[in-house]
PDB file of C-alpha atoms in Angstrom:
ATOM      1  CA  MET A1299     -20.649  -7.905  21.454  1.00 91.00           C
ATOM      2  CA  THR A1300     -18.254  -7.673  24.385  1.00 98.00           C
ATOM      3  CA  ARG A1301     -16.574 -10.781  25.795  1.00 98.00           C
ATOM      4  CA  ALA A1302     -18.727 -10.545  28.912  1.00 98.00           C
ATOM      5  CA  ASP A1303     -21.890 -10.421  26.784  1.00 98.00           C
ATOM      6  CA  SER A1304     -20.703 -13.383  24.702  1.00 98.00           C
ATOM      7  CA  ILE A1305     -19.998 -15.476  27.806  1.00 98.00           C
ATOM      8  CA  TRP A1306     -23.325 -14.547  29.367  1.00 98.00           C
ATOM      9  CA  SER A1307     -25.219 -15.290  26.144  1.00 98.00           C
ATOM     10  CA  ASP A1308     -23.783 -18.815  26.116  1.00 98.00           C
ATOM     11  CA  VAL A1309     -24.496 -19.338  29.825  1.00 98.00           C
ATOM     12  CA  LYS A1310     -28.113 -18.308  29.294  1.00 98.00           C
ATOM     13  CA  LYS A1311     -28.443 -20.726  26.373  1.00 98.00           C
ATOM     14  CA  ILE A1312     -27.072 -23.589  28.479  1.00 98.00           C
ATOM     15  CA  ARG A1313     -29.473 -22.798  31.309  1.00 98.00           C
ATOM     16  CA  ALA A1314     -32.432 -22.460  28.948  1.00 98.00           C
ATOM     17  CA  ASN A1315     -31.763 -25.584  26.895  1.00 98.00           C
ATOM     18  CA  ALA A1316     -30.039 -27.913  29.410  1.00 98.00           C
ATOM     19  CA  PRO A1317     -28.093 -29.675  26.627  1.00 98.00           C
ATOM     20  CA  LEU A1318     -27.295 -33.338  27.210  1.00 98.00           C
ATOM     21  CA  VAL A1319     -23.527 -33.786  27.406  1.00 98.00           C
ATOM     22  CA  GLN A1320     -22.528 -37.418  26.933  1.00 98.00           C
ATOM     23  CA  ASN A1321     -19.342 -38.191  28.881  1.00 98.00           C
ATOM     24  CA  ILE A1322     -17.009 -41.130  28.512  1.00 98.00           C
ATOM     25  CA  THR A1323     -14.718 -40.117  31.327  1.00 96.00           C
ATOM     26  CA  ASN A1324     -12.647 -41.539  34.142  1.00 95.00           C
ATOM     27  CA  TYR A1325     -13.663 -43.069  37.442  1.00 94.00           C
ATOM     28  CA  VAL A1326     -11.841 -40.408  39.448  1.00 95.00           C
ATOM     29  CA  VAL A1327     -13.913 -37.463  38.191  1.00 94.00           C
ATOM     30  CA  MET A1328     -17.329 -38.792  37.191  1.00 96.00           C
ATOM     31  CA  ASN A1329     -19.086 -37.257  40.188  1.00 96.00           C
ATOM     32  CA  ASN A1330     -17.169 -33.967  39.935  1.00 95.00           C
ATOM     33  CA  THR A1331     -17.855 -33.411  36.254  1.00 97.00           C
ATOM     34  CA  ALA A1332     -21.488 -34.506  36.430  1.00 98.00           C
ATOM     35  CA  ASN A1333     -22.127 -32.038  39.258  1.00 98.00           C
ATOM     36  CA  ALA A1334     -20.282 -29.249  37.453  1.00 98.00           C
ATOM     37  CA  LEU A1335     -22.380 -29.790  34.340  1.00 98.00           C
ATOM     38  CA  LEU A1336     -25.561 -29.731  36.397  1.00 98.00           C
ATOM     39  CA  ALA A1337     -24.424 -26.576  38.211  1.00 98.00           C
ATOM     40  CA  VAL A1338     -23.752 -24.683  34.981  1.00 98.00           C
ATOM     41  CA  GLY A1339     -27.147 -25.759  33.638  1.00 98.00           C
ATOM     42  CA  ALA A1340     -26.369 -28.722  31.380  1.00 98.00           C
ATOM     43  CA  SER A1341     -27.526 -32.326  31.691  1.00 98.00           C
ATOM     44  CA  PRO A1342     -24.793 -34.973  32.129  1.00 98.00           C
ATOM     45  CA  ALA A1343     -24.865 -38.569  30.889  1.00 97.00           C
ATOM     46  CA  MET A1344     -22.008 -40.831  31.988  1.00 96.00           C
ATOM     47  CA  VAL A1345     -22.282 -43.719  29.545  1.00 95.00           C
ATOM     48  CA  HIS A1346     -19.340 -45.779  28.282  1.00 94.00           C
ATOM     49  CA  SER A1347     -20.629 -49.263  27.400  1.00 94.00           C
ATOM     50  CA  VAL A1348     -20.202 -50.362  23.792  1.00 95.00           C
ATOM     51  CA  ASP A1349     -23.774 -51.640  24.005  1.00 96.00           C
ATOM     52  CA  GLU A1350     -25.293 -48.165  24.325  1.00 97.00           C
ATOM     53  CA  VAL A1351     -22.837 -45.368  23.519  1.00 97.00           C
ATOM     54  CA  GLU A1352     -24.069 -44.911  19.955  1.00 97.00           C
ATOM     55  CA  GLU A1353     -27.695 -44.635  21.070  1.00 97.00           C
ATOM     56  CA  MET A1354     -26.826 -42.120  23.785  1.00 97.00           C
ATOM     57  CA  VAL A1355     -24.740 -39.970  21.440  1.00 98.00           C
ATOM     58  CA  ALA A1356     -27.768 -39.657  19.178  1.00 97.00           C
ATOM     59  CA  PHE A1357     -29.581 -37.807  21.990  1.00 95.00           C
ATOM     60  CA  ALA A1358     -26.611 -35.692  23.058  1.00 98.00           C
ATOM     61  CA  GLY A1359     -25.747 -32.113  22.243  1.00 98.00           C
ATOM     62  CA  ALA A1360     -22.042 -32.895  22.598  1.00 98.00           C
ATOM     63  CA  LEU A1361     -19.732 -35.813  23.337  1.00 98.00           C
ATOM     64  CA  VAL A1362     -16.888 -35.521  25.864  1.00 98.00           C
ATOM     65  CA  VAL A1363     -14.175 -38.207  25.763  1.00 98.00           C
ATOM     66  CA  ASN A1364     -11.621 -38.299  28.582  1.00 98.00           C
ATOM     67  CA  ILE A1365      -8.981 -41.059  28.598  1.00 96.00           C
ATOM     68  CA  GLY A1366      -8.068 -40.778  32.278  1.00 95.00           C
ATOM     69  CA  THR A1367      -8.696 -44.396  33.334  1.00 94.00           C
ATOM     70  CA  LEU A1368      -8.198 -46.374  30.160  1.00 94.00           C
ATOM     71  CA  SER A1369      -8.954 -49.989  29.335  1.00 93.00           C
ATOM     72  CA  ARG A1370      -9.362 -51.763  26.025  1.00 93.00           C
ATOM     73  CA  HIS A1371     -13.151 -52.059  26.174  1.00 94.00           C
ATOM     74  CA  TRP A1372     -13.431 -48.371  27.104  1.00 95.00           C
ATOM     75  CA  ILE A1373     -11.316 -47.459  24.082  1.00 97.00           C
ATOM     76  CA  ASP A1374     -13.728 -49.467  21.926  1.00 97.00           C
ATOM     77  CA  GLY A1375     -16.634 -47.496  23.393  1.00 97.00           C
ATOM     78  CA  MET A1376     -14.841 -44.212  22.818  1.00 98.00           C
ATOM     79  CA  GLU A1377     -14.178 -45.065  19.196  1.00 98.00           C
ATOM     80  CA  MET A1378     -17.770 -46.101  18.555  1.00 98.00           C
ATOM     81  CA  ALA A1379     -19.117 -42.966  20.220  1.00 98.00           C
ATOM     82  CA  MET A1380     -16.732 -40.600  18.433  1.00 98.00           C
ATOM     83  CA  VAL A1381     -17.383 -42.088  15.009  1.00 98.00           C
ATOM     84  CA  LYS A1382     -21.145 -41.901  15.617  1.00 98.00           C
ATOM     85  CA  ALA A1383     -20.915 -38.317  16.861  1.00 98.00           C
ATOM     86  CA  LYS A1384     -18.925 -37.312  13.793  1.00 98.00           C
ATOM     87  CA  GLU A1385     -21.470 -39.037  11.556  1.00 98.00           C
ATOM     88  CA  LEU A1386     -24.313 -37.124  13.261  1.00 98.00           C
ATOM     89  CA  GLY A1387     -22.482 -33.787  13.292  1.00 98.00           C
ATOM     90  CA  LYS A1388     -22.251 -33.640  17.087  1.00 98.00           C
ATOM     91  CA  PRO A1389     -19.273 -31.732  18.554  1.00 98.00           C
ATOM     92  CA  ILE A1390     -16.611 -33.900  20.216  1.00 98.00           C
ATOM     93  CA  VAL A1391     -14.453 -32.603  23.068  1.00 98.00           C
ATOM     94  CA  PHE A1392     -11.369 -34.730  23.730  1.00 98.00           C
ATOM     95  CA  ASP A1393      -9.123 -34.813  26.803  1.00 97.00           C
ATOM     96  CA  PRO A1394      -5.846 -36.735  26.246  1.00 96.00           C
ATOM     97  CA  VAL A1395      -5.130 -37.307  29.946  1.00 96.00           C
ATOM     98  CA  ALA A1396      -1.485 -38.288  30.565  1.00 93.00           C
ATOM     99  CA  VAL A1397      -0.797 -38.950  26.885  1.00 94.00           C
ATOM    100  CA  GLY A1398       2.919 -39.562  26.529  1.00 91.00           C
ATOM    101  CA  ALA A1399       3.061 -41.510  29.797  1.00 90.00           C
ATOM    102  CA  THR A1400       2.301 -44.953  28.315  1.00 92.00           C
ATOM    103  CA  GLN A1401       2.148 -46.612  24.932  1.00 92.00           C
ATOM    104  CA  LEU A1402      -1.531 -47.465  25.457  1.00 94.00           C
ATOM    105  CA  ARG A1403      -2.419 -43.805  25.830  1.00 95.00           C
ATOM    106  CA  ASN A1404      -0.343 -42.769  22.837  1.00 94.00           C
ATOM    107  CA  GLU A1405      -1.930 -45.403  20.620  1.00 94.00           C
ATOM    108  CA  ALA A1406      -5.453 -44.670  21.866  1.00 95.00           C
ATOM    109  CA  CYS A1407      -5.141 -40.938  21.226  1.00 96.00           C
ATOM    110  CA  GLU A1408      -3.705 -41.438  17.758  1.00 94.00           C
ATOM    111  CA  THR A1409      -6.424 -43.923  16.808  1.00 95.00           C
ATOM    112  CA  LEU A1410      -9.330 -41.927  18.215  1.00 96.00           C
ATOM    113  CA  ILE A1411      -8.335 -38.556  16.780  1.00 96.00           C
ATOM    114  CA  GLN A1412      -7.605 -40.061  13.366  1.00 94.00           C
ATOM    115  CA  LYS A1413     -11.005 -41.822  13.363  1.00 96.00           C
ATOM    116  CA  ALA A1414     -12.976 -38.721  14.334  1.00 98.00           C
ATOM    117  CA  ALA A1415     -11.242 -35.366  14.695  1.00 97.00           C
ATOM    118  CA  PRO A1416     -12.569 -33.524  17.761  1.00 98.00           C
ATOM    119  CA  ALA A1417     -14.068 -30.058  17.650  1.00 98.00           C
ATOM    120  CA  ILE A1418     -12.080 -29.202  20.796  1.00 98.00           C
ATOM    121  CA  ILE A1419      -9.018 -30.828  22.374  1.00 98.00           C
ATOM    122  CA  ARG A1420      -8.140 -29.714  25.926  1.00 98.00           C
ATOM    123  CA  GLY A1421      -5.012 -30.647  27.850  1.00 96.00           C
ATOM    124  CA  ASN A1422      -2.133 -29.281  29.882  1.00 94.00           C
ATOM    125  CA  GLY A1423       1.153 -28.213  28.334  1.00 94.00           C
ATOM    126  CA  SER A1424       2.825 -31.602  28.563  1.00 92.00           C
ATOM    127  CA  GLU A1425      -0.190 -33.408  27.146  1.00 94.00           C
ATOM    128  CA  ILE A1426      -0.432 -31.112  24.140  1.00 95.00           C
ATOM    129  CA  LEU A1427       3.298 -31.446  23.477  1.00 94.00           C
ATOM    130  CA  ALA A1428       3.058 -35.232  23.718  1.00 93.00           C
ATOM    131  CA  LEU A1429      -0.028 -35.317  21.531  1.00 94.00           C
ATOM    132  CA  ASN A1430       2.029 -33.582  18.872  1.00 91.00           C
ATOM    133  CA  LYS A1431       4.893 -36.059  19.506  1.00 78.00           C
ATOM    134  CA  ALA A1432       7.077 -33.123  20.547  1.00 39.00           C
ATOM    135  CA  ALA A1433       7.888 -34.491  24.000  1.00 37.00           C
ATOM    136  CA  SER A1434       7.523 -37.578  26.149  1.00 37.00           C
ATOM    137  CA  GLY A1435       4.759 -36.147  28.324  1.00 40.00           C
ATOM    138  CA  GLY A1436       4.540 -34.908  31.871  1.00 40.00           C
ATOM    139  CA  LYS A1437       4.614 -36.534  35.289  1.00 39.00           C
ATOM    140  CA  GLY A1438       1.569 -38.790  34.922  1.00 42.00           C
ATOM    141  CA  VAL A1439      -1.451 -36.490  34.750  1.00 42.00           C
ATOM    142  CA  ASP A1440       0.577 -33.469  35.925  1.00 44.00           C
ATOM    143  CA  SER A1441       2.215 -31.070  33.529  1.00 44.00           C
ATOM    144  CA  THR A1442       5.944 -30.448  33.531  1.00 54.00           C
ATOM    145  CA  ALA A1443       5.633 -27.896  30.712  1.00 67.00           C
ATOM    146  CA  ALA A1444       4.178 -24.405  30.896  1.00 75.00           C
ATOM    147  CA  ALA A1445       1.119 -23.745  28.764  1.00 83.00           C
ATOM    148  CA  GLU A1446       2.968 -21.195  26.630  1.00 88.00           C
ATOM    149  CA  ASP A1447       5.604 -23.798  25.751  1.00 89.00           C
ATOM    150  CA  ALA A1448       2.947 -25.848  23.959  1.00 94.00           C
ATOM    151  CA  VAL A1449       1.459 -23.132  21.740  1.00 96.00           C
ATOM    152  CA  GLY A1450       3.413 -24.214  18.667  1.00 95.00           C
ATOM    153  CA  ALA A1451       2.398 -27.846  19.180  1.00 95.00           C
ATOM    154  CA  ALA A1452      -1.222 -26.780  19.647  1.00 96.00           C
ATOM    155  CA  GLN A1453      -1.149 -24.807  16.387  1.00 96.00           C
ATOM    156  CA  ALA A1454       0.233 -27.827  14.544  1.00 95.00           C
ATOM    157  CA  ILE A1455      -2.499 -30.077  15.976  1.00 96.00           C
ATOM    158  CA  SER A1456      -5.182 -27.515  15.182  1.00 97.00           C
ATOM    159  CA  LYS A1457      -4.070 -27.186  11.573  1.00 96.00           C
ATOM    160  CA  GLU A1458      -3.746 -30.953  11.087  1.00 95.00           C
ATOM    161  CA  PHE A1459      -7.122 -31.926  12.502  1.00 96.00           C
ATOM    162  CA  GLY A1460      -9.149 -28.716  12.236  1.00 97.00           C
ATOM    163  CA  SER A1461      -9.644 -28.788  16.006  1.00 98.00           C
ATOM    164  CA  VAL A1462      -9.639 -25.964  18.511  1.00 98.00           C
ATOM    165  CA  VAL A1463      -6.893 -26.730  21.043  1.00 98.00           C
ATOM    166  CA  VAL A1464      -7.103 -25.523  24.641  1.00 98.00           C
ATOM    167  CA  ILE A1465      -3.946 -25.522  26.765  1.00 97.00           C
ATOM    168  CA  SER A1466      -4.716 -25.177  30.463  1.00 95.00           C
ATOM    169  CA  GLY A1467      -2.215 -23.481  32.736  1.00 94.00           C
ATOM    170  CA  GLN A1468      -1.564 -20.350  34.747  1.00 93.00           C
ATOM    171  CA  THR A1469      -2.684 -18.663  31.533  1.00 96.00           C
ATOM    172  CA  ASP A1470      -5.008 -20.689  29.334  1.00 97.00           C
ATOM    173  CA  PHE A1471      -4.365 -20.586  25.592  1.00 98.00           C
ATOM    174  CA  ILE A1472      -7.149 -21.311  23.115  1.00 98.00           C
ATOM    175  CA  ILE A1473      -5.905 -21.939  19.586  1.00 98.00           C
ATOM    176  CA  SER A1474      -7.629 -22.308  16.242  1.00 98.00           C
ATOM    177  CA  GLY A1475      -5.145 -22.380  13.396  1.00 97.00           C
ATOM    178  CA  ASP A1476      -3.259 -19.097  13.630  1.00 96.00           C
ATOM    179  CA  GLN A1477      -5.790 -17.555  16.048  1.00 98.00           C
ATOM    180  CA  VAL A1478      -4.616 -17.480  19.661  1.00 98.00           C
ATOM    181  CA  ALA A1479      -6.734 -16.297  22.595  1.00 98.00           C
ATOM    182  CA  LYS A1480      -5.640 -16.084  26.231  1.00 98.00           C
ATOM    183  CA  VAL A1481      -7.628 -16.444  29.446  1.00 98.00           C
ATOM    184  CA  GLU A1482      -5.800 -15.208  32.531  1.00 97.00           C
ATOM    185  CA  ASN A1483      -8.569 -15.699  35.083  1.00 98.00           C
ATOM    186  CA  GLY A1484      -8.230 -18.509  37.609  1.00 97.00           C
ATOM    187  CA  THR A1485      -6.368 -19.441  40.778  1.00 97.00           C
ATOM    188  CA  PRO A1486      -3.586 -21.875  41.765  1.00 96.00           C
ATOM    189  CA  MET A1487      -6.073 -23.456  44.189  1.00 97.00           C
ATOM    190  CA  MET A1488      -7.538 -25.210  41.138  1.00 96.00           C
ATOM    191  CA  THR A1489      -4.410 -27.363  41.030  1.00 94.00           C
ATOM    192  CA  ARG A1490      -4.878 -28.503  44.624  1.00 95.00           C
ATOM    193  CA  LEU A1491      -7.765 -30.873  43.989  1.00 93.00           C
ATOM    194  CA  THR A1492      -8.304 -33.562  41.419  1.00 91.00           C
ATOM    195  CA  GLY A1493     -10.430 -33.223  38.344  1.00 92.00           C
ATOM    196  CA  MET A1494     -10.451 -29.498  37.625  1.00 96.00           C
ATOM    197  CA  GLY A1495      -8.890 -30.029  34.201  1.00 96.00           C
ATOM    198  CA  CYS A1496     -11.423 -32.756  33.481  1.00 97.00           C
ATOM    199  CA  THR A1497     -14.139 -30.384  34.655  1.00 98.00           C
ATOM    200  CA  ALA A1498     -12.877 -27.771  32.187  1.00 98.00           C
ATOM    201  CA  THR A1499     -13.176 -30.341  29.406  1.00 98.00           C
ATOM    202  CA  ALA A1500     -16.753 -31.163  30.411  1.00 98.00           C
ATOM    203  CA  ILE A1501     -17.669 -27.470  30.602  1.00 98.00           C
ATOM    204  CA  CYS A1502     -16.225 -27.036  27.100  1.00 98.00           C
ATOM    205  CA  GLY A1503     -18.676 -29.775  26.079  1.00 98.00           C
ATOM    206  CA  ALA A1504     -21.615 -27.830  27.493  1.00 98.00           C
ATOM    207  CA  PHE A1505     -20.607 -24.679  25.633  1.00 99.00           C
ATOM    208  CA  ALA A1506     -19.905 -26.570  22.400  1.00 98.00           C
ATOM    209  CA  ALA A1507     -23.401 -28.042  22.593  1.00 98.00           C
ATOM    210  CA  ILE A1508     -25.017 -24.602  22.293  1.00 98.00           C
ATOM    211  CA  ASN A1509     -22.422 -22.598  20.340  1.00 98.00           C
ATOM    212  CA  PRO A1510     -21.495 -23.903  16.866  1.00 98.00           C
ATOM    213  CA  ASP A1511     -18.338 -21.760  16.840  1.00 98.00           C
ATOM    214  CA  SER A1512     -15.925 -24.082  18.657  1.00 98.00           C
ATOM    215  CA  PHE A1513     -13.315 -21.360  19.127  1.00 98.00           C
ATOM    216  CA  GLU A1514     -15.783 -19.025  20.825  1.00 98.00           C
ATOM    217  CA  ALA A1515     -17.314 -21.885  22.818  1.00 98.00           C
ATOM    218  CA  ALA A1516     -13.909 -22.899  24.165  1.00 98.00           C
ATOM    219  CA  ILE A1517     -12.921 -19.333  25.031  1.00 98.00           C
ATOM    220  CA  ASN A1518     -16.172 -18.727  26.901  1.00 98.00           C
ATOM    221  CA  ALA A1519     -15.955 -22.045  28.717  1.00 98.00           C
ATOM    222  CA  MET A1520     -12.438 -21.321  29.951  1.00 98.00           C
ATOM    223  CA  TYR A1521     -13.446 -17.861  31.111  1.00 98.00           C
ATOM    224  CA  VAL A1522     -16.276 -19.404  33.126  1.00 98.00           C
ATOM    225  CA  MET A1523     -13.848 -21.884  34.695  1.00 98.00           C
ATOM    226  CA  GLY A1524     -11.416 -19.119  35.640  1.00 98.00           C
ATOM    227  CA  ILE A1525     -14.017 -16.645  36.866  1.00 98.00           C
ATOM    228  CA  CYS A1526     -15.806 -19.246  38.975  1.00 98.00           C
ATOM    229  CA  GLY A1527     -12.461 -20.368  40.362  1.00 98.00           C
ATOM    230  CA  GLU A1528     -11.714 -16.837  41.506  1.00 98.00           C
ATOM    231  CA  GLN A1529     -15.164 -16.456  43.028  1.00 98.00           C
ATOM    232  CA  ALA A1530     -14.821 -19.809  44.805  1.00 98.00           C
ATOM    233  CA  LEU A1531     -11.437 -18.867  46.244  1.00 98.00           C
ATOM    234  CA  ALA A1532     -12.948 -15.786  47.882  1.00 98.00           C
ATOM    235  CA  LYS A1533     -15.394 -18.009  49.778  1.00 97.00           C
ATOM    236  CA  SER A1534     -13.189 -20.966  50.713  1.00 98.00           C
ATOM    237  CA  THR A1535     -10.439 -21.839  53.176  1.00 97.00           C
ATOM    238  CA  GLY A1536      -8.894 -24.828  51.385  1.00 97.00           C
ATOM    239  CA  PRO A1537      -9.415 -27.432  48.659  1.00 97.00           C
ATOM    240  CA  GLY A1538     -12.469 -29.041  50.264  1.00 96.00           C
ATOM    241  CA  SER A1539     -14.482 -25.871  50.699  1.00 98.00           C
ATOM    242  CA  PHE A1540     -13.176 -24.613  47.349  1.00 98.00           C
ATOM    243  CA  GLN A1541     -14.737 -27.566  45.525  1.00 97.00           C
ATOM    244  CA  VAL A1542     -18.157 -26.835  47.012  1.00 97.00           C
ATOM    245  CA  ALA A1543     -17.793 -23.101  46.433  1.00 98.00           C
ATOM    246  CA  PHE A1544     -16.820 -23.704  42.812  1.00 98.00           C
ATOM    247  CA  LEU A1545     -20.065 -25.583  42.137  1.00 98.00           C
ATOM    248  CA  ASP A1546     -21.996 -22.776  43.813  1.00 98.00           C
ATOM    249  CA  ALA A1547     -20.163 -20.220  41.665  1.00 98.00           C
ATOM    250  CA  LEU A1548     -21.137 -22.068  38.472  1.00 98.00           C
ATOM    251  CA  TYR A1549     -24.750 -22.185  39.624  1.00 98.00           C
ATOM    252  CA  ASN A1550     -24.901 -18.530  40.725  1.00 98.00           C
ATOM    253  CA  LEU A1551     -22.887 -16.962  37.874  1.00 98.00           C
ATOM    254  CA  THR A1552     -24.292 -13.622  36.703  1.00 98.00           C
ATOM    255  CA  LEU A1553     -23.498 -11.082  34.016  1.00 98.00           C
ATOM    256  CA  ALA A1554     -22.390  -8.629  36.701  1.00 98.00           C
ATOM    257  CA  GLY A1555     -20.030 -11.243  38.141  1.00 98.00           C
ATOM    258  CA  ILE A1556     -18.538 -11.863  34.721  1.00 98.00           C
ATOM    259  CA  GLN A1557     -18.104  -8.156  34.041  1.00 98.00           C
ATOM    260  CA  ASP A1558     -16.420  -7.596  37.405  1.00 98.00           C
ATOM    261  CA  ALA A1559     -13.885 -10.372  36.679  1.00 98.00           C
ATOM    262  CA  LEU A1560     -12.849  -9.157  33.214  1.00 97.00           C
TER     263      LEU A1560
END
């Protein structure tokens, strides 16, 4: 099967099954990621309360945990949801937003990943380096390290926790143990509006919900992000129109469009 066929097969499965993707994510991107999941064909749930996260995870095809706007009670909800997902065999996708910037984030990431190792971890270069305690992190949520600089850290994390690690950047690296895949599709415009990294994490959740091979799911998800970014750029004049065009690209993605981009 070619890469284009693999991507398209997963997209068709998402559209046919509309998997529920349970998100514990940040206030900044809730609307963006929910709409992106709907556009690609999945069904988003944005539930974080300790009173219901375990019940919601039981219905979900995948759990996405994003630590962007942290607080203690949200960390409690994340832990409960991740432990329950692991118990039920549901894939967990984890986004260590701005890890390395504060002690709270460092402690939360360490606790959560130790409690329930994610199927997929996605971050920028600085976040992956910080997650591996190899650096002090980037400039808040922005990366000060190139994606390729974090490959060694990603391999160490992958081998320690058995997780697939995605490093977003000008070139995306997807790592599973000693396996390294690259995705070079995308556009710098994706860095000009908030939440595109968080959207990539959520899209990884949709693909993980229908593809039990986390490495393949992550590769295909990142290709879809990059391809749709390129398609959106061709129809936009700036960040505002790009955001709308990106959702349209997710919704209108075709096999021919994928083949043309590869």
